[in-house]
Short mmCIF file of C-alpha atoms in Angstrom, two decimals:
data_model
loop_
_atom_site.label_atom_id
_atom_site.label_comp_id
_atom_site.label_asym_id
_atom_site.label_seq_id
_atom_site.Cartn_x
_atom_site.Cartn_y
_atom_site.Cartn_z
CA MET A 249 -0.07 -0.14 -0.01
CA SER A 250 1.42 3.33 -0.98
CA ALA A 251 -1.15 5.37 0.63
CA SER A 252 -2.28 5.65 4.25
CA PHE A 253 -5.66 3.87 5.52
CA GLU A 254 -7.45 7.08 5.97
CA THR A 255 -6.70 8.73 2.73
CA ILE A 256 -8.14 5.48 0.77
CA VAL A 257 -11.08 5.22 2.93
CA MET A 258 -12.07 9.02 2.32
CA GLU A 259 -11.40 8.72 -1.44
CA MET A 260 -13.73 5.81 -1.63
CA ILE A 261 -16.70 7.74 0.35
CA THR A 262 -16.20 11.00 -1.27
CA GLY A 263 -15.28 9.66 -4.98
CA SER A 264 -18.29 7.25 -4.92
CA LEU A 265 -20.75 9.75 -3.47
CA THR A 266 -19.86 12.69 -6.24
CA THR A 267 -19.80 10.27 -9.00
CA ILE A 268 -23.47 8.81 -8.18
CA PHE A 269 -24.31 12.29 -7.60
CA ASN A 270 -23.15 13.66 -11.21
CA LEU A 271 -24.59 10.27 -12.61
CA LEU A 272 -28.16 11.32 -10.97
CA LYS A 273 -28.06 14.87 -12.83
CA VAL A 274 -27.62 13.01 -16.01
CA LEU A 275 -29.93 9.93 -15.67
CA VAL A 276 -33.25 12.30 -14.94
CA PRO A 277 -33.03 13.83 -18.26
CA LEU A 278 -32.09 10.92 -20.16
CA MET A 279 -34.82 8.80 -18.77
CA ILE A 280 -37.33 11.94 -19.65
CA ILE A 281 -36.32 12.00 -23.22
CA ILE A 282 -36.53 8.20 -23.62
CA GLN A 283 -39.84 8.22 -22.22
CA LEU A 284 -40.96 11.05 -24.79
CA LEU A 285 -39.36 9.11 -27.60
CA MET A 286 -41.47 6.10 -26.72
CA VAL A 287 -44.71 8.08 -25.77
CA TYR A 288 -45.04 9.78 -29.15
CA HIS A 289 -43.70 6.75 -31.28
CA ILE A 290 -40.59 8.93 -32.70
CA ILE A 291 -38.86 6.02 -33.82
CA GLU A 292 -41.59 4.37 -35.85
CA LYS A 293 -41.92 7.48 -37.84
CA MET A 294 -38.10 8.03 -38.30
CA ALA A 295 -37.88 4.53 -39.47
CA ALA A 296 -40.60 5.23 -42.30
CA ARG A 297 -38.56 8.34 -43.29
CA LEU A 298 -35.18 6.68 -43.42
CA GLU A 299 -35.83 4.17 -46.30
CA GLY A 300 -32.67 5.97 -48.21
CA LEU A 301 -30.32 5.14 -45.27
CA GLY A 302 -31.23 1.72 -45.33
CA ARG A 303 -30.45 1.38 -48.97
CA ILE A 304 -27.06 2.72 -48.47
CA LEU A 305 -26.23 0.34 -45.79
CA GLY A 306 -27.79 -2.46 -47.81
CA ILE A 307 -30.72 -3.55 -45.50
CA SER A 308 -34.32 -3.84 -46.23
CA LYS A 309 -37.12 -1.68 -45.09
CA ASN A 310 -38.48 -4.03 -42.52
CA ALA A 311 -35.09 -4.37 -40.75
CA MET A 312 -34.86 -0.49 -40.43
CA PHE A 313 -36.90 -0.15 -37.29
CA PRO A 314 -35.24 -2.65 -34.95
CA LEU A 315 -31.61 -0.83 -36.39
CA LEU A 316 -33.09 2.71 -35.09
CA VAL A 317 -34.34 0.96 -31.92
CA GLY A 318 -31.11 -0.26 -31.08
CA VAL A 319 -29.23 2.54 -31.98
CA VAL A 320 -30.99 5.12 -30.14
CA MET A 321 -32.09 2.98 -26.99
CA GLY A 322 -29.94 0.08 -26.60
CA VAL A 323 -28.98 -3.65 -27.72
CA SER A 324 -31.42 -5.45 -25.46
CA TYR A 325 -34.40 -3.43 -26.87
CA GLY A 326 -33.21 -3.70 -30.44
CA ALA A 327 -32.88 -7.46 -30.09
CA GLY A 328 -35.94 -7.66 -28.62
CA THR A 329 -37.60 -5.80 -31.67
CA ILE A 330 -35.99 -8.25 -33.96
CA LEU A 331 -37.34 -11.09 -32.14
CA GLU A 332 -40.78 -9.67 -32.28
CA ILE A 333 -40.62 -8.78 -35.84
CA ASN A 334 -39.10 -12.46 -36.73
CA LYS A 335 -42.50 -13.83 -35.23
CA ALA A 336 -44.86 -12.06 -37.81
CA ASN A 337 -42.37 -11.59 -40.90
CA PRO A 338 -38.99 -13.12 -40.52
CA LEU A 339 -36.04 -10.91 -41.47
CA SER A 340 -33.47 -12.16 -43.76
CA ARG A 341 -30.22 -13.58 -42.52
CA ARG A 342 -28.25 -10.82 -44.08
CA ASP A 343 -30.39 -8.30 -42.76
CA ILE A 344 -30.04 -9.53 -39.19
CA ILE A 345 -26.34 -9.88 -39.67
CA LEU A 346 -25.92 -6.12 -40.83
CA VAL A 347 -28.39 -4.81 -38.19
CA GLY A 348 -26.30 -6.66 -35.75
CA VAL A 349 -22.99 -5.15 -36.96
CA PHE A 350 -24.67 -1.70 -36.59
CA ILE A 351 -26.11 -1.98 -33.35
CA PHE A 352 -23.11 -3.77 -31.64
CA LEU A 353 -20.77 -1.17 -32.80
CA CYS A 354 -23.12 1.97 -32.16
CA HIS A 355 -25.91 1.34 -29.46
CA SER A 356 -27.55 3.30 -27.12
CA PHE A 357 -26.87 6.46 -28.59
CA VAL A 358 -28.85 8.81 -26.32
CA GLU A 359 -27.22 7.14 -23.17
CA ALA A 360 -23.87 7.23 -24.16
CA VAL A 361 -23.66 10.52 -25.73
CA ILE A 362 -25.29 12.20 -22.63
CA LEU A 363 -23.23 9.94 -20.10
CA PHE A 364 -19.92 10.27 -21.68
CA SER A 365 -19.93 14.09 -22.46
CA SER A 366 -21.06 14.88 -18.99
CA ILE A 367 -17.70 13.43 -17.63
CA GLY A 368 -15.63 15.39 -20.13
CA ALA A 369 -15.56 13.49 -23.44
CA ASN A 370 -15.74 14.91 -26.71
CA ILE A 371 -19.15 15.09 -27.59
CA PHE A 372 -18.45 15.12 -31.62
CA VAL A 373 -16.51 12.29 -31.66
CA ILE A 374 -18.71 10.29 -29.29
CA SER A 375 -21.59 11.15 -31.18
CA GLY A 376 -20.83 11.55 -35.04
CA GLY A 377 -17.64 9.51 -34.92
CA ARG A 378 -19.00 6.65 -33.37
CA PHE A 379 -22.06 6.86 -36.02
CA PHE A 380 -19.76 7.03 -38.95
CA ILE A 381 -17.43 4.40 -38.15
CA ALA A 382 -20.37 2.05 -37.56
CA MET A 383 -21.93 2.92 -40.82
CA PHE A 384 -18.54 2.72 -42.48
CA ILE A 385 -18.02 -1.14 -41.02
CA THR A 386 -21.68 -1.79 -41.88
CA ILE A 387 -21.47 -0.65 -45.53
CA LEU A 388 -18.01 -2.71 -46.07
CA ALA A 389 -19.66 -5.97 -44.57
CA SER A 390 -22.61 -5.42 -47.13
CA HIS A 391 -20.48 -5.66 -49.97
CA ILE A 392 -19.18 -9.04 -48.88
CA PRO A 393 -20.08 -11.55 -51.65
CA TYR A 394 -19.81 -14.77 -49.85
CA GLY A 395 -21.81 -16.62 -47.17
CA PRO A 396 -25.23 -15.29 -45.63
CA LEU A 397 -24.28 -11.72 -46.92
CA ARG A 398 -24.73 -12.64 -50.60
CA GLU A 399 -27.09 -10.25 -52.02
CA THR A 400 -29.42 -12.92 -53.42
CA GLU A 401 -30.25 -14.16 -49.91
CA ARG A 402 -32.36 -10.83 -49.29
CA HIS A 403 -36.07 -11.87 -49.14
CA MET B 7 -30.70 -10.46 -18.51
CA GLY B 8 -28.86 -9.52 -15.69
CA SER B 9 -27.93 -6.10 -17.23
CA VAL B 10 -28.86 -2.61 -15.99
CA ARG B 11 -30.42 -1.98 -19.38
CA GLY B 12 -32.20 -5.29 -19.30
CA ARG B 13 -33.96 -4.60 -16.05
CA PHE B 14 -34.16 -1.01 -16.16
CA GLY B 15 -33.96 -0.14 -20.00
CA VAL B 16 -36.58 0.46 -22.26
CA GLY B 17 -38.44 -2.82 -22.41
CA TYR B 18 -39.06 -2.21 -18.70
CA LEU B 19 -40.14 1.32 -19.43
CA ALA B 20 -42.61 -0.05 -22.58
CA LYS B 21 -44.32 -2.29 -20.27
CA GLY B 22 -48.22 -1.14 -20.34
CA LEU B 23 -47.45 1.95 -22.52
CA LYS B 24 -50.62 1.63 -24.43
CA GLU B 25 -52.75 1.61 -21.46
CA ARG B 26 -51.15 4.45 -19.79
CA TYR B 27 -50.64 6.55 -22.92
CA PRO B 28 -54.04 5.79 -24.61
CA THR B 29 -53.77 6.88 -28.67
CA PRO B 30 -56.87 8.51 -29.80
CA ASN B 31 -57.63 6.32 -32.49
CA ARG B 32 -58.13 3.35 -30.29
CA PRO B 33 -61.56 2.85 -28.93
CA ARG B 34 -61.92 4.91 -25.63
CA THR B 35 -62.96 3.73 -22.22
CA ASP B 36 -64.24 6.12 -19.79
CA LYS B 37 -60.78 6.39 -18.01
CA GLU B 38 -58.85 7.16 -21.27
CA GLN B 39 -61.29 9.65 -22.41
CA GLU B 40 -60.30 11.75 -19.02
CA ARG B 41 -56.65 12.31 -20.32
CA LYS B 42 -55.82 15.27 -22.82
CA THR B 43 -52.94 15.85 -25.14
CA MET B 44 -50.98 18.14 -22.71
CA ASP B 45 -51.64 15.34 -20.01
CA LYS B 46 -49.62 13.10 -22.11
CA PHE B 47 -46.59 15.11 -22.05
CA PHE B 48 -46.39 15.97 -18.65
CA LEU B 49 -47.00 12.30 -17.52
CA ALA B 50 -44.17 11.45 -19.82
CA ILE B 51 -42.08 13.80 -17.95
CA LYS B 52 -43.24 12.57 -14.51
CA ASP B 53 -42.60 8.82 -15.53
CA GLY B 54 -39.39 9.74 -17.08
CA THR B 55 -38.03 11.30 -13.53
CA ILE B 56 -39.40 8.52 -11.67
CA LYS B 57 -37.55 6.10 -14.00
CA GLY B 58 -34.27 8.09 -13.79
CA LEU B 59 -34.47 8.25 -9.95
CA GLN B 60 -35.14 4.33 -9.80
CA THR B 61 -32.34 3.67 -12.17
CA GLY B 62 -30.11 5.89 -10.08
CA LEU B 63 -30.85 3.86 -7.24
CA PHE B 64 -30.28 0.59 -8.72
CA LEU B 65 -26.93 1.64 -10.24
CA LEU B 66 -25.85 2.45 -6.70
CA LYS B 67 -25.43 -1.39 -6.50
CA ILE B 68 -22.91 -1.35 -9.31
CA MET B 69 -21.36 1.87 -9.01
CA ILE B 70 -20.30 1.78 -5.52
CA PRO B 71 -18.56 -2.05 -5.64
CA VAL B 72 -16.67 -0.81 -8.99
CA TYR B 73 -15.47 2.11 -7.42
CA LEU B 74 -14.27 0.34 -4.36
CA VAL B 75 -12.46 -1.98 -6.23
CA VAL B 76 -10.86 0.45 -8.59
CA VAL B 77 -9.55 2.55 -5.34
CA LEU B 78 -8.31 -0.51 -3.79
CA ILE B 79 -6.55 -1.44 -7.14
CA LYS B 80 -5.15 1.95 -7.44
CA TYR B 81 -3.12 1.83 -4.04
CA SER B 82 -2.40 -1.80 -4.25
CA PRO B 83 0.85 -3.57 -5.65
CA VAL B 84 -1.30 -4.72 -8.54
CA MET B 85 -1.32 -1.16 -10.12
CA PRO B 86 2.51 -1.13 -10.85
CA TRP B 87 2.48 -4.48 -12.32
CA LEU B 88 -0.74 -3.45 -14.40
CA GLU B 89 1.15 -0.47 -15.66
CA ARG B 90 4.21 -2.14 -16.31
CA ILE B 91 2.58 -4.68 -18.45
CA PHE B 92 -0.04 -2.46 -20.16
CA THR B 93 2.10 0.59 -20.77
CA PRO B 94 3.07 -0.73 -24.55
CA ALA B 95 -0.29 -1.56 -25.19
CA MET B 96 -1.69 1.90 -23.92
CA LYS B 97 1.01 3.70 -25.96
CA VAL B 98 -0.66 2.26 -29.31
CA PHE B 99 -3.90 4.23 -28.24
CA ASN B 100 -1.99 7.26 -27.09
CA LEU B 101 -3.21 6.62 -23.31
CA PRO B 102 -1.37 6.54 -20.05
CA ALA B 103 -1.28 3.02 -18.27
CA ASP B 104 -3.89 3.82 -16.00
CA GLY B 105 -6.49 3.96 -19.00
CA VAL B 106 -6.39 0.30 -18.90
CA VAL B 107 -8.34 0.09 -15.62
CA PRO B 108 -11.37 1.52 -16.83
CA ILE B 109 -11.47 -0.38 -19.99
CA ILE B 110 -11.16 -3.55 -18.03
CA ALA B 111 -14.04 -2.74 -15.83
CA GLY B 112 -15.95 -1.91 -18.91
CA VAL B 113 -15.28 -5.27 -20.31
CA PHE B 114 -17.10 -7.06 -17.55
CA THR B 115 -19.64 -4.40 -16.33
CA ASP B 116 -21.03 -1.83 -18.77
CA GLU B 117 -20.89 2.08 -19.34
CA TYR B 118 -21.47 2.79 -15.95
CA GLY B 119 -18.78 0.63 -14.49
CA VAL B 120 -16.54 2.58 -17.13
CA ILE B 121 -17.64 5.73 -15.75
CA ALA B 122 -17.16 4.79 -12.09
CA ALA B 123 -13.72 3.41 -12.86
CA MET B 124 -12.83 6.36 -15.01
CA SER B 125 -13.67 8.85 -12.04
CA GLY B 126 -10.98 7.23 -9.86
CA PHE B 127 -8.29 8.54 -12.13
CA ASP B 128 -7.40 11.90 -13.76
CA PHE B 129 -7.35 11.72 -17.58
CA THR B 130 -7.24 14.37 -20.33
CA THR B 131 -10.07 15.13 -22.44
CA ALA B 132 -8.31 13.16 -25.41
CA GLY B 133 -7.84 10.24 -22.90
CA ILE B 134 -11.40 10.36 -21.78
CA THR B 135 -12.86 10.43 -25.49
CA THR B 136 -10.44 7.51 -26.59
CA ILE B 137 -11.48 5.44 -23.43
CA ALA B 138 -14.98 6.16 -24.09
CA MET B 139 -14.67 4.99 -27.82
CA ILE B 140 -12.83 1.97 -26.81
CA SER B 141 -15.14 0.90 -24.29
CA LEU B 142 -18.41 1.83 -26.04
CA THR B 143 -17.15 -0.63 -28.73
CA PHE B 144 -16.29 -3.24 -26.39
CA HIS B 145 -18.15 -3.48 -23.29
CA SER B 146 -20.29 -6.02 -21.35
CA ILE B 147 -19.35 -8.63 -23.16
CA PRO B 148 -20.62 -11.51 -21.20
CA VAL B 149 -24.00 -9.92 -21.29
CA GLU B 150 -24.08 -8.74 -24.87
CA SER B 151 -22.85 -12.06 -26.09
CA ALA B 152 -25.72 -13.68 -24.67
CA ILE B 153 -28.30 -11.08 -26.46
CA ALA B 154 -26.24 -11.41 -29.75
CA GLN B 155 -26.85 -15.41 -29.39
CA LYS B 156 -30.23 -14.82 -28.89
CA ILE B 157 -30.85 -12.99 -32.33
CA GLY B 158 -28.20 -15.65 -34.06
CA PHE B 159 -24.95 -14.36 -33.74
CA PRO B 160 -22.39 -16.84 -32.66
CA ALA B 161 -20.78 -15.59 -29.49
CA LEU B 162 -17.00 -15.99 -30.57
CA PRO B 163 -16.98 -14.63 -33.61
CA PHE B 164 -18.86 -11.79 -32.51
CA GLY B 165 -16.37 -11.25 -29.75
CA ILE B 166 -13.67 -11.17 -31.88
CA PHE B 167 -15.24 -8.69 -34.30
CA ARG B 168 -16.02 -6.31 -31.44
CA LEU B 169 -12.46 -6.58 -30.14
CA PHE B 170 -10.83 -5.89 -33.42
CA SER B 171 -13.22 -2.85 -34.36
CA ALA B 172 -12.23 -1.40 -30.70
CA ILE B 173 -8.59 -1.96 -31.50
CA LEU B 174 -8.92 -0.40 -34.73
CA ILE B 175 -11.22 2.67 -33.21
CA GLY B 176 -8.93 3.15 -30.22
CA ILE B 177 -5.91 3.63 -32.51
CA LEU B 178 -7.85 5.76 -35.05
CA VAL B 179 -9.21 8.12 -31.99
CA GLY B 180 -6.14 8.15 -29.82
CA TRP B 181 -4.21 9.38 -32.87
CA LEU B 182 -6.55 11.59 -33.87
CA GLY B 183 -7.01 12.92 -30.45
CA GLY B 184 -3.38 13.42 -30.11
CA VAL B 185 -3.52 15.87 -32.91
CA PHE B 186 -6.92 17.75 -32.37
CA LEU B 187 -7.89 17.81 -28.67
#
């Protein structure tokens, strides 16, 4: 141990309390935003308008909604949406893989941006940078002509 | 799912959404009739506030243990050892050797673990941004691989894919961050 016992205990108490307090200042607005997004069905409306983006990424119209849900809110909800859609109208393997690649690279957008910019990360890198990197890798993946990613696998 | 988002995420919030916020084109019951358009907005704000406070309370259980472990590691003999091993690796990302602690914390917990671990050290803006980008790509691997498997992603290739993207993104952001931030 390179520090005295009191220093460590004091740092534990003050540090964890400040962290929690700072987090609460962020969590409440965050949850309000997510609640408003859901109550006004904003994501469904966005999905209908963003067909062009879907074409760039090489995914079909049906897969746009789970993609947006995953990107805006989080992986678990995006995956839940995929499972839900699969019950009624199954997505192709290609769509599921491309959506997965995108949402596992760039998910819970609102949460991540608010949280990490509050502790001092650069907001443009965290939002724009992350989104474009995910988009770039997804576009690359959509051009792989082998295996389940072949264009012909599309429904 | 044992994750924070699994339990307190939107899936949890969405429960009973239609009953609580009736849409006008559905057949109305007496109770639904009472709520007007503005009520819906304020109700959403009220619900959001309550959910935020609940999530904060729930996060206490994760944040405090992570923070305690991080402070203990910081002053224990493990830290110089970690620093010696990870200094070359962290140089690739333009980070100080301390940067490995939030990244490792993030792999096993989630974003909130990264933040708890990060507040135990002092990083520059560029350092925080680089750690954030690496951790946001490669975090909560146990929980998220389970989710991935549910929608038909094999766990191992999935983990390798995320690891490699995280390394690439880390190198890119670390390099750019050293120049611009």
